[in-house]
mmCIF file of C-alpha atoms in Angstrom:
data_model
loop_
_atom_site.group_PDB
_atom_site.id
_atom_site.type_symbol
_atom_site.label_atom_id
_atom_site.label_comp_id
_atom_site.label_asym_id
_atom_site.label_seq_id
_atom_site.Cartn_x
_atom_site.Cartn_y
_atom_site.Cartn_z
ATOM 1 C CA MET M 56 58.880 2.242 65.398
ATOM 2 C CA VAL M 57 59.288 0.419 61.017
ATOM 3 C CA LEU M 58 62.799 2.005 60.256
ATOM 4 C CA ALA M 59 59.040 1.326 62.513
ATOM 5 C CA ILE M 60 62.030 2.800 62.663
ATOM 6 C CA LEU M 61 62.264 3.187 61.478
ATOM 7 C CA VAL M 62 57.171 5.986 67.175
ATOM 8 C CA GLY M 63 55.924 7.762 67.295
ATOM 9 C CA VAL M 64 59.590 7.307 69.584
ATOM 10 C CA LEU M 65 57.820 9.698 66.889
ATOM 11 C CA SER M 66 54.632 12.198 71.536
ATOM 12 C CA MET M 67 54.733 9.046 69.756
ATOM 13 C CA ALA M 68 56.856 6.954 70.352
ATOM 14 C CA ALA M 69 54.570 4.469 69.811
ATOM 15 C CA CYS M 70 53.947 7.481 72.450
ATOM 16 C CA ASP M 71 54.688 4.944 73.903
ATOM 17 C CA LYS M 72 55.669 5.623 69.871
ATOM 18 C CA CYS M 73 49.658 4.555 75.824
ATOM 19 C CA GLY M 74 46.776 2.792 74.362
ATOM 20 C CA GLY M 75 43.104 3.119 73.536
ATOM 21 C CA ASP M 76 40.731 5.904 72.686
ATOM 22 C CA THR M 77 41.248 8.928 74.887
ATOM 23 C CA GLY M 78 37.466 9.204 75.041
ATOM 24 C CA THR M 79 37.514 13.003 75.185
ATOM 25 C CA PRO M 80 38.431 15.770 72.752
ATOM 26 C CA GLN M 81 42.022 16.968 73.047
ATOM 27 C CA GLY M 82 43.159 20.566 73.341
ATOM 28 C CA PRO M 83 41.461 23.818 74.332
ATOM 29 C CA ALA M 84 38.679 23.839 71.764
ATOM 30 C CA ALA M 85 36.643 21.208 73.569
ATOM 31 C CA THR M 86 33.405 22.959 72.597
ATOM 32 C CA PRO M 87 33.561 24.060 68.957
ATOM 33 C CA PRO M 88 31.141 26.574 67.446
ATOM 34 C CA ALA M 89 27.851 25.250 66.163
ATOM 35 C CA GLY M 90 28.307 23.466 62.869
ATOM 36 C CA ALA M 91 32.041 22.961 63.290
ATOM 37 C CA SER M 92 33.446 19.552 62.527
ATOM 38 C CA GLU M 93 35.559 17.383 64.779
ATOM 39 C CA LEU M 94 38.794 16.004 63.367
ATOM 40 C CA SER M 95 39.446 12.408 64.393
ATOM 41 C CA VAL M 96 43.094 11.350 64.380
ATOM 42 C CA LEU M 97 44.422 7.827 64.924
ATOM 43 C CA ILE M 98 47.992 8.160 66.164
ATOM 44 C CA PHE M 99 50.762 6.762 68.365
ATOM 45 C CA PRO M 100 50.821 8.075 71.971
ATOM 46 C CA ASN M 101 52.533 11.379 72.866
ATOM 47 C CA TYR M 102 53.024 12.132 69.193
ATOM 48 C CA LEU M 103 51.400 15.555 68.796
ATOM 49 C CA ASP M 104 52.577 18.623 70.687
ATOM 50 C CA ASP M 105 50.088 20.862 72.494
ATOM 51 C CA LYS M 106 50.991 24.078 70.667
ATOM 52 C CA SER M 107 50.468 22.673 67.177
ATOM 53 C CA LEU M 108 47.202 21.114 68.320
ATOM 54 C CA LYS M 109 45.969 24.355 69.914
ATOM 55 C CA ASP M 110 46.956 26.445 66.895
ATOM 56 C CA PHE M 111 45.132 24.117 64.492
ATOM 57 C CA GLU M 112 41.962 24.058 66.598
ATOM 58 C CA GLU M 113 41.884 27.847 66.943
ATOM 59 C CA GLN M 114 42.649 28.541 63.294
ATOM 60 C CA ASN M 115 39.979 26.131 62.063
ATOM 61 C CA LYS M 116 37.420 26.653 64.844
ATOM 62 C CA THR M 117 37.294 22.955 65.441
ATOM 63 C CA ARG M 118 38.470 20.367 67.916
ATOM 64 C CA VAL M 119 40.679 17.327 67.526
ATOM 65 C CA ARG M 120 39.921 13.921 68.983
ATOM 66 C CA LEU M 121 42.908 11.609 69.334
ATOM 67 C CA THR M 122 42.614 7.834 69.365
ATOM 68 C CA ILE M 123 45.819 6.207 70.528
ATOM 69 C CA TYR M 124 47.347 2.905 69.438
ATOM 70 C CA ASP M 125 50.545 1.095 70.403
ATOM 71 C CA SER M 126 51.393 -1.171 67.466
ATOM 72 C CA THR M 127 50.929 -1.356 63.719
ATOM 73 C CA GLU M 128 48.779 -4.465 64.123
ATOM 74 C CA GLU M 129 46.423 -2.577 66.465
ATOM 75 C CA MET M 130 46.252 0.370 64.076
ATOM 76 C CA GLU M 131 45.344 -1.824 61.099
ATOM 77 C CA SER M 132 42.587 -3.480 63.096
ATOM 78 C CA LYS M 133 41.137 -0.151 64.235
ATOM 79 C CA LEU M 134 41.223 1.246 60.713
ATOM 80 C CA ALA M 135 39.822 -1.828 58.977
ATOM 81 C CA TYR M 136 36.976 -2.453 61.411
ATOM 82 C CA ALA M 137 35.963 1.063 62.474
ATOM 83 C CA GLY M 138 32.194 1.431 62.455
ATOM 84 C CA ALA M 139 30.345 4.125 60.550
ATOM 85 C CA ASP M 140 30.272 6.287 63.693
ATOM 86 C CA ALA M 141 33.972 5.801 64.446
ATOM 87 C CA GLN M 142 35.798 6.628 61.233
ATOM 88 C CA TYR M 143 39.106 8.476 61.299
ATOM 89 C CA ASP M 144 40.056 11.537 59.269
ATOM 90 C CA VAL M 145 43.815 11.223 59.583
ATOM 91 C CA VAL M 146 45.880 8.161 60.471
ATOM 92 C CA VAL M 147 49.546 8.524 61.374
ATOM 93 C CA MET M 148 51.168 5.165 60.633
ATOM 94 C CA ALA M 149 54.437 3.453 59.860
ATOM 95 C CA SER M 150 55.325 3.935 56.210
ATOM 96 C CA HIS M 151 55.874 0.231 55.648
ATOM 97 C CA ALA M 152 52.198 -0.458 56.467
ATOM 98 C CA MET M 153 50.821 2.125 54.054
ATOM 99 C CA PRO M 154 51.259 0.268 50.726
ATOM 100 C CA ARG M 155 49.407 -2.759 52.069
ATOM 101 C CA LEU M 156 46.549 -0.589 53.348
ATOM 102 C CA ALA M 157 46.425 1.301 50.057
ATOM 103 C CA ARG M 158 46.141 -1.981 48.155
ATOM 104 C CA ARG M 159 43.231 -2.905 50.439
ATOM 105 C CA GLY M 160 41.523 0.388 49.604
ATOM 106 C CA LEU M 161 41.701 1.698 53.174
ATOM 107 C CA VAL M 162 43.615 4.913 52.450
ATOM 108 C CA ARG M 163 42.848 7.337 49.639
ATOM 109 C CA PRO M 164 45.108 8.991 47.044
ATOM 110 C CA LEU M 165 45.972 12.495 48.211
ATOM 111 C CA ASP M 166 44.991 15.727 46.494
ATOM 112 C CA HIS M 167 48.250 17.683 46.592
ATOM 113 C CA ALA M 168 46.437 20.873 45.569
ATOM 114 C CA GLN M 169 45.010 20.901 49.095
ATOM 115 C CA ILE M 170 48.450 20.448 50.669
ATOM 116 C CA PRO M 171 50.509 23.415 49.378
ATOM 117 C CA ASN M 172 53.027 23.062 52.200
ATOM 118 C CA ILE M 173 54.169 19.778 50.693
ATOM 119 C CA LYS M 174 56.842 21.982 49.144
ATOM 120 C CA ASN M 175 58.529 22.083 52.559
ATOM 121 C CA LEU M 176 59.406 18.394 52.482
ATOM 122 C CA GLU M 177 63.080 17.516 52.264
ATOM 123 C CA ALA M 178 63.806 16.326 48.714
ATOM 124 C CA ARG M 179 64.446 12.710 49.713
ATOM 125 C CA PHE M 180 60.961 12.520 51.231
ATOM 126 C CA SER M 181 59.113 13.974 48.254
ATOM 127 C CA GLY M 182 59.178 10.708 46.331
ATOM 128 C CA PRO M 183 60.195 7.955 48.727
ATOM 129 C CA ASN M 184 60.348 4.388 47.527
ATOM 130 C CA PHE M 185 57.534 3.390 49.845
ATOM 131 C CA ASP M 186 55.168 5.892 48.156
ATOM 132 C CA ASP M 187 56.546 7.331 44.944
ATOM 133 C CA GLY M 188 55.380 10.911 44.596
ATOM 134 C CA ASN M 189 53.654 10.817 47.990
ATOM 135 C CA LYS M 190 50.545 9.477 46.307
ATOM 136 C CA HIS M 191 48.954 8.169 49.515
ATOM 137 C CA SER M 192 51.052 9.562 52.357
ATOM 138 C CA ILE M 193 53.005 12.534 53.721
ATOM 139 C CA PRO M 194 56.020 11.945 56.003
ATOM 140 C CA TYR M 195 55.455 13.061 59.602
ATOM 141 C CA GLN M 196 58.562 12.079 61.604
ATOM 142 C CA TRP M 197 61.409 9.628 61.194
ATOM 143 C CA GLY M 198 63.941 7.908 63.388
ATOM 144 C CA THR M 199 65.740 4.708 64.143
ATOM 145 C CA VAL M 200 65.734 1.773 66.563
ATOM 146 C CA ALA M 201 68.349 1.694 69.313
ATOM 147 C CA ILE M 202 69.216 0.254 72.730
ATOM 148 C CA ILE M 203 68.824 2.227 75.955
ATOM 149 C CA TYR M 204 70.678 0.847 78.965
ATOM 150 C CA ASN M 205 71.653 1.558 82.558
ATOM 151 C CA LYS M 206 75.382 2.374 82.634
ATOM 152 C CA GLN M 207 75.616 1.761 86.364
ATOM 153 C CA LYS M 208 74.279 -1.789 86.016
ATOM 154 C CA ILE M 209 76.063 -2.519 82.722
ATOM 155 C CA PRO M 210 79.313 -0.513 82.758
ATOM 156 C CA ASN M 211 80.911 -2.526 79.945
ATOM 157 C CA MET M 212 78.097 -2.473 77.404
ATOM 158 C CA GLU M 213 79.219 -3.622 73.962
ATOM 159 C CA PRO M 214 77.606 -1.785 71.030
ATOM 160 C CA THR M 215 76.007 -4.896 69.552
ATOM 161 C CA TRP M 216 72.551 -6.409 69.245
ATOM 162 C CA GLY M 217 74.198 -9.516 70.665
ATOM 163 C CA MET M 218 73.894 -8.041 74.158
ATOM 164 C CA LEU M 219 70.205 -8.952 73.914
ATOM 165 C CA LEU M 220 70.129 -11.579 71.179
ATOM 166 C CA ASP M 221 73.137 -13.748 72.014
ATOM 167 C CA PRO M 222 72.315 -15.894 75.098
ATOM 168 C CA GLN M 223 76.019 -16.030 76.017
ATOM 169 C CA LYS M 224 76.405 -12.241 76.104
ATOM 170 C CA VAL M 225 73.284 -11.002 77.941
ATOM 171 C CA PRO M 226 74.561 -8.836 80.848
ATOM 172 C CA GLY M 227 71.236 -7.898 82.462
ATOM 173 C CA THR M 228 67.458 -7.888 82.210
ATOM 174 C CA PHE M 229 65.998 -6.634 78.957
ATOM 175 C CA VAL M 230 62.842 -5.853 77.005
ATOM 176 C CA LEU M 231 62.315 -6.292 73.249
ATOM 177 C CA ILE M 232 60.299 -3.804 71.218
ATOM 178 C CA ASP M 233 56.739 -4.796 70.377
ATOM 179 C CA GLU M 234 56.824 -3.768 66.721
ATOM 180 C CA MET M 235 57.257 -6.504 64.124
ATOM 181 C CA ARG M 236 59.282 -4.781 61.409
ATOM 182 C CA ASP M 237 61.515 -2.956 63.873
ATOM 183 C CA MET M 238 62.347 -6.009 65.996
ATOM 184 C CA ILE M 239 62.726 -8.472 63.141
ATOM 185 C CA GLY M 240 64.627 -5.834 61.177
ATOM 186 C CA ALA M 241 67.104 -5.265 64.014
ATOM 187 C CA THR M 242 67.614 -9.022 64.310
ATOM 188 C CA LEU M 243 68.285 -9.328 60.590
ATOM 189 C CA LYS M 244 70.846 -6.511 60.785
ATOM 190 C CA TYR M 245 72.509 -8.358 63.686
ATOM 191 C CA LYS M 246 73.021 -11.337 61.371
ATOM 192 C CA GLY M 247 74.353 -9.169 58.562
ATOM 193 C CA TYR M 248 71.210 -9.450 56.428
ATOM 194 C CA SER M 249 69.042 -6.759 54.906
ATOM 195 C CA SER M 250 66.213 -5.670 57.199
ATOM 196 C CA ASN M 251 64.023 -5.914 54.088
ATOM 197 C CA THR M 252 65.120 -9.386 53.032
ATOM 198 C CA THR M 253 62.606 -11.605 51.276
ATOM 199 C CA ASN M 254 64.796 -14.705 51.719
ATOM 200 C CA PRO M 255 62.656 -17.213 53.677
ATOM 201 C CA ASP M 256 65.679 -18.823 55.360
ATOM 202 C CA GLU M 257 66.941 -15.483 56.672
ATOM 203 C CA ILE M 258 63.501 -14.434 57.908
ATOM 204 C CA ARG M 259 62.976 -17.744 59.712
ATOM 205 C CA GLU M 260 66.476 -17.541 61.222
ATOM 206 C CA ALA M 261 65.621 -14.131 62.666
ATOM 207 C CA GLY M 262 62.466 -15.665 64.116
ATOM 208 C CA ARG M 263 64.434 -18.451 65.792
ATOM 209 C CA ILE M 264 66.853 -15.958 67.319
ATOM 210 C CA LEU M 265 63.971 -13.921 68.718
ATOM 211 C CA GLN M 266 62.308 -17.028 70.122
ATOM 212 C CA GLU M 267 65.503 -17.938 71.961
ATOM 213 C CA ALA M 268 65.894 -14.368 73.218
ATOM 214 C CA LYS M 269 62.308 -14.381 74.478
ATOM 215 C CA LYS M 270 62.959 -17.611 76.405
ATOM 216 C CA HIS M 271 66.039 -16.205 78.132
ATOM 217 C CA PRO M 272 65.474 -15.868 81.905
ATOM 218 C CA LYS M 273 66.554 -12.231 81.756
ATOM 219 C CA CYS M 274 64.031 -11.333 79.045
ATOM 220 C CA LEU M 275 61.013 -9.532 80.488
ATOM 221 C CA GLY M 276 58.985 -9.678 77.296
ATOM 222 C CA PHE M 277 57.894 -7.161 74.654
ATOM 223 C CA LYS M 278 56.831 -3.534 75.112
ATOM 224 C CA GLY M 279 56.234 -0.394 73.094
ATOM 225 C CA GLY M 280 59.139 2.035 72.872
ATOM 226 C CA ILE M 281 57.992 4.548 75.485
ATOM 227 C CA GLY M 282 56.960 1.926 78.014
ATOM 228 C CA ALA M 283 60.298 0.160 77.619
ATOM 229 C CA THR M 284 62.169 3.450 77.975
ATOM 230 C CA GLN M 285 60.279 4.237 81.172
ATOM 231 C CA ASP M 286 61.106 0.781 82.540
ATOM 232 C CA VAL M 287 64.821 1.424 82.094
ATOM 233 C CA LYS M 288 64.442 4.909 83.545
ATOM 234 C CA GLY M 289 62.589 3.506 86.567
ATOM 235 C CA GLY M 290 65.173 0.803 87.132
ATOM 236 C CA SER M 291 62.947 -2.246 86.647
ATOM 237 C CA VAL M 292 64.830 -3.210 83.451
ATOM 238 C CA ASP M 293 68.528 -2.887 82.647
ATOM 239 C CA MET M 294 68.263 -2.411 78.866
ATOM 240 C CA ALA M 295 65.627 -2.258 76.139
ATOM 241 C CA VAL M 296 65.117 -1.977 72.401
ATOM 242 C CA VAL M 297 63.501 1.417 71.828
ATOM 243 C CA TRP M 298 62.815 4.197 69.363
ATOM 244 C CA ASN M 299 65.593 6.776 69.510
ATOM 245 C CA GLY M 300 63.560 9.934 70.227
ATOM 246 C CA ASP M 301 61.709 8.675 73.298
ATOM 247 C CA ALA M 302 64.918 7.341 74.751
ATOM 248 C CA GLN M 303 66.997 10.436 74.041
ATOM 249 C CA LYS M 304 64.728 12.634 76.136
ATOM 250 C CA VAL M 305 65.164 10.301 79.100
ATOM 251 C CA VAL M 306 68.919 9.942 78.622
ATOM 252 C CA TRP M 307 69.434 13.705 78.468
ATOM 253 C CA GLU M 308 67.684 14.002 81.834
ATOM 254 C CA ASP M 309 69.946 11.381 83.465
ATOM 255 C CA LYS M 310 73.208 11.188 81.523
ATOM 256 C CA ASP M 311 75.188 9.879 84.494
ATOM 257 C CA ARG M 312 73.052 6.741 84.698
ATOM 258 C CA LEU M 313 71.583 6.094 81.248
ATOM 259 C CA ALA M 314 72.945 5.820 77.711
ATOM 260 C CA LEU M 315 71.655 5.170 74.201
ATOM 261 C CA ILE M 316 73.481 3.319 71.429
ATOM 262 C CA ILE M 317 72.877 2.278 67.844
ATOM 263 C CA PRO M 318 74.606 -1.139 67.540
ATOM 264 C CA LYS M 319 77.635 -1.558 65.317
ATOM 265 C CA GLU M 320 75.762 -3.994 63.031
ATOM 266 C CA GLY M 321 73.424 -1.163 62.084
ATOM 267 C CA SER M 322 69.718 -0.668 62.521
ATOM 268 C CA VAL M 323 66.556 0.294 60.696
ATOM 269 C CA ILE M 324 65.179 3.683 59.770
ATOM 270 C CA TRP M 325 61.439 4.033 60.144
ATOM 271 C CA VAL M 326 59.303 6.831 58.711
ATOM 272 C CA ASP M 327 55.852 7.592 60.069
ATOM 273 C CA VAL M 328 53.416 9.139 57.625
ATOM 274 C CA MET M 329 50.088 10.978 57.591
ATOM 275 C CA THR M 330 47.304 9.370 55.555
ATOM 276 C CA VAL M 331 43.613 10.045 54.903
ATOM 277 C CA PRO M 332 41.370 6.966 55.121
ATOM 278 C CA THR M 333 39.064 6.243 52.229
ATOM 279 C CA LYS M 334 36.045 6.635 54.542
ATOM 280 C CA ALA M 335 37.272 9.777 56.297
ATOM 281 C CA PRO M 336 34.148 11.789 57.284
ATOM 282 C CA HIS M 337 35.934 15.164 57.021
ATOM 283 C CA PRO M 338 38.570 14.919 54.263
ATOM 284 C CA GLU M 339 38.824 18.687 53.723
ATOM 285 C CA LEU M 340 39.606 19.182 57.404
ATOM 286 C CA ALA M 341 42.076 16.315 57.178
ATOM 287 C CA TYR M 342 43.938 18.100 54.389
ATOM 288 C CA LYS M 343 44.035 21.269 56.486
ATOM 289 C CA PHE M 344 45.562 19.314 59.360
ATOM 290 C CA ILE M 345 48.223 17.721 57.160
ATOM 291 C CA ASN M 346 49.029 21.083 55.592
ATOM 292 C CA HIS M 347 49.257 22.659 59.064
ATOM 293 C CA MET M 348 51.714 20.010 60.266
ATOM 294 C CA LEU M 349 53.903 20.793 57.239
ATOM 295 C CA THR M 350 54.396 24.431 58.295
ATOM 296 C CA PRO M 351 57.882 25.238 59.593
ATOM 297 C CA ASP M 352 56.594 26.214 63.051
ATOM 298 C CA ALA M 353 54.552 23.025 63.509
ATOM 299 C CA GLY M 354 57.474 20.932 62.311
ATOM 300 C CA VAL M 355 59.808 22.592 64.806
ATOM 301 C CA GLN M 356 57.381 22.261 67.712
ATOM 302 C CA LEU M 357 56.784 18.582 66.977
ATOM 303 C CA SER M 358 60.442 17.630 66.753
ATOM 304 C CA LEU M 359 61.358 19.669 69.831
ATOM 305 C CA MET M 360 58.810 17.590 71.729
ATOM 306 C CA THR M 361 59.528 14.147 70.289
ATOM 307 C CA LYS M 362 63.276 14.476 69.628
ATOM 308 C CA TYR M 363 62.708 12.630 66.362
ATOM 309 C CA ALA M 364 63.885 13.901 63.005
ATOM 310 C CA THR M 365 61.603 16.022 60.868
ATOM 311 C CA PRO M 366 61.253 15.380 57.114
ATOM 312 C CA ASN M 367 60.324 19.078 56.830
ATOM 313 C CA ALA M 368 63.359 20.911 55.451
ATOM 314 C CA ALA M 369 61.913 24.326 56.325
ATOM 315 C CA ALA M 370 61.445 23.181 59.927
ATOM 316 C CA GLN M 371 64.821 21.485 60.202
ATOM 317 C CA ALA M 372 66.579 24.732 59.366
ATOM 318 C CA LYS M 373 64.911 26.380 62.389
ATOM 319 C CA LEU M 374 65.810 23.702 64.926
ATOM 320 C CA PRO M 375 68.515 24.286 67.565
ATOM 321 C CA VAL M 376 71.976 23.438 66.259
ATOM 322 C CA GLU M 377 72.440 20.828 68.991
ATOM 323 C CA ASP M 378 69.476 18.914 67.545
ATOM 324 C CA ARG M 379 70.441 19.326 63.881
ATOM 325 C CA THR M 380 73.949 18.039 64.541
ATOM 326 C CA ASN M 381 72.992 15.196 66.903
ATOM 327 C CA GLN M 382 74.031 11.938 65.222
ATOM 328 C CA LEU M 383 71.362 10.026 67.146
ATOM 329 C CA ILE M 384 68.679 12.217 65.517
ATOM 330 C CA TYR M 385 70.188 13.029 62.113
ATOM 331 C CA PRO M 386 72.797 10.322 61.447
ATOM 332 C CA THR M 387 75.457 10.997 58.848
ATOM 333 C CA GLY M 388 78.590 9.352 57.500
ATOM 334 C CA ASP M 389 79.469 5.845 58.654
ATOM 335 C CA LEU M 390 76.498 5.618 61.008
ATOM 336 C CA ALA M 391 74.059 6.548 58.257
ATOM 337 C CA SER M 392 75.609 3.927 55.975
ATOM 338 C CA ARG M 393 74.704 1.206 58.502
ATOM 339 C CA LEU M 394 71.041 2.176 58.652
ATOM 340 C CA GLU M 395 68.392 0.777 56.330
ATOM 341 C CA HIS M 396 64.964 2.197 55.477
ATOM 342 C CA HIS M 397 61.933 -0.040 55.831
ATOM 343 C CA ARG M 398 60.494 -0.961 52.428
ATOM 344 C CA ASP M 399 57.280 -2.568 51.272
ATOM 345 C CA LEU M 400 57.811 -6.341 51.468
ATOM 346 C CA GLY M 401 55.122 -7.337 48.999
ATOM 347 C CA GLU M 402 54.226 -11.017 49.228
ATOM 348 C CA ALA M 403 57.037 -11.647 51.737
ATOM 349 C CA ALA M 404 55.059 -9.698 54.341
ATOM 350 C CA LYS M 405 53.002 -12.819 55.047
ATOM 351 C CA LEU M 406 56.075 -14.759 56.136
ATOM 352 C CA TYR M 407 57.132 -11.909 58.429
ATOM 353 C CA ASP M 408 53.616 -11.955 59.936
ATOM 354 C CA ASP M 409 53.777 -15.727 60.423
ATOM 355 C CA VAL M 410 57.214 -15.605 62.018
ATOM 356 C CA TRP M 411 56.199 -12.749 64.317
ATOM 357 C CA THR M 412 53.042 -14.580 65.384
ATOM 358 C CA THR M 413 55.129 -17.633 66.257
ATOM 359 C CA VAL M 414 57.600 -15.544 68.243
ATOM 360 C CA LYS M 415 54.884 -13.783 70.228
ATOM 361 C CA SER M 416 52.751 -16.868 70.869
ATOM 362 C CA ASN M 417 55.417 -19.443 71.804
#
């Protein structure tokens, strides 16, 4: 999940933070009143809780159709090449992808007058560096990238990315996360570099490390965060790079066998955001949806489901204390100091794309 961070493990997680168009309307309002519009949302899997969805559909006498995607690359393709009869009203995406899509004219500037609940955003999310003043996007969920592992198979797990990225350390089978900024970012942190570096040598070095990791006999390839989490849960993989929320839910269900760590070298923080495409067929309904998800109740319901952090200060205050004080959801102190937000890479994004393509294809 950028972070990727920082899922959607936002549920999202890349909800798996499962793939493809669901093909059917979601929620109870499958047959809206005559004349009602249908809201089309492009989103990571398992990234929208049933109660918030039901409440929105009932309040607006509409229905919501969800189209699911697994990776940022897939999302950009769906958004850029959607036909006239398949446009989306809201796209939930990684924040690091938004500036590039805005420059391409694929997402529109937001009318804040139609989003009064923007006042509920935590101060640090009201003017983030990736979108100063929330001109094109509204934060949805945020989290980090971590490692889930089987304690019974790896009882002496070291808290380092080297357990997957150093061929001499690998203690068991593993899966890497299929999200460019998150996986390259984690590798850069492992080497002591910024996860947002624009230094070509550092970026290429991260690529070489990932290529070697991919070739390791214990590497079982790349997967989205939820799929990788389920593999570790099911016992087919010993450890995996995942989004923290998806993994936490699984770990809490099986604490004797599974564990989740953020490596000592640090990690990335990703933020997923809500955007309105330039060609959205129902922009007014899109604004209503975004405003609804910024209510305290919707924010609470979403984070209770995903176990990701909410950028909604009004919602955060209503969450159970065990969630608000969980360092793996809301990191503070030394842990927070080792985490780095994804930023817009500008022209350096092309080199990241090239390196990632080489890693995945070779």
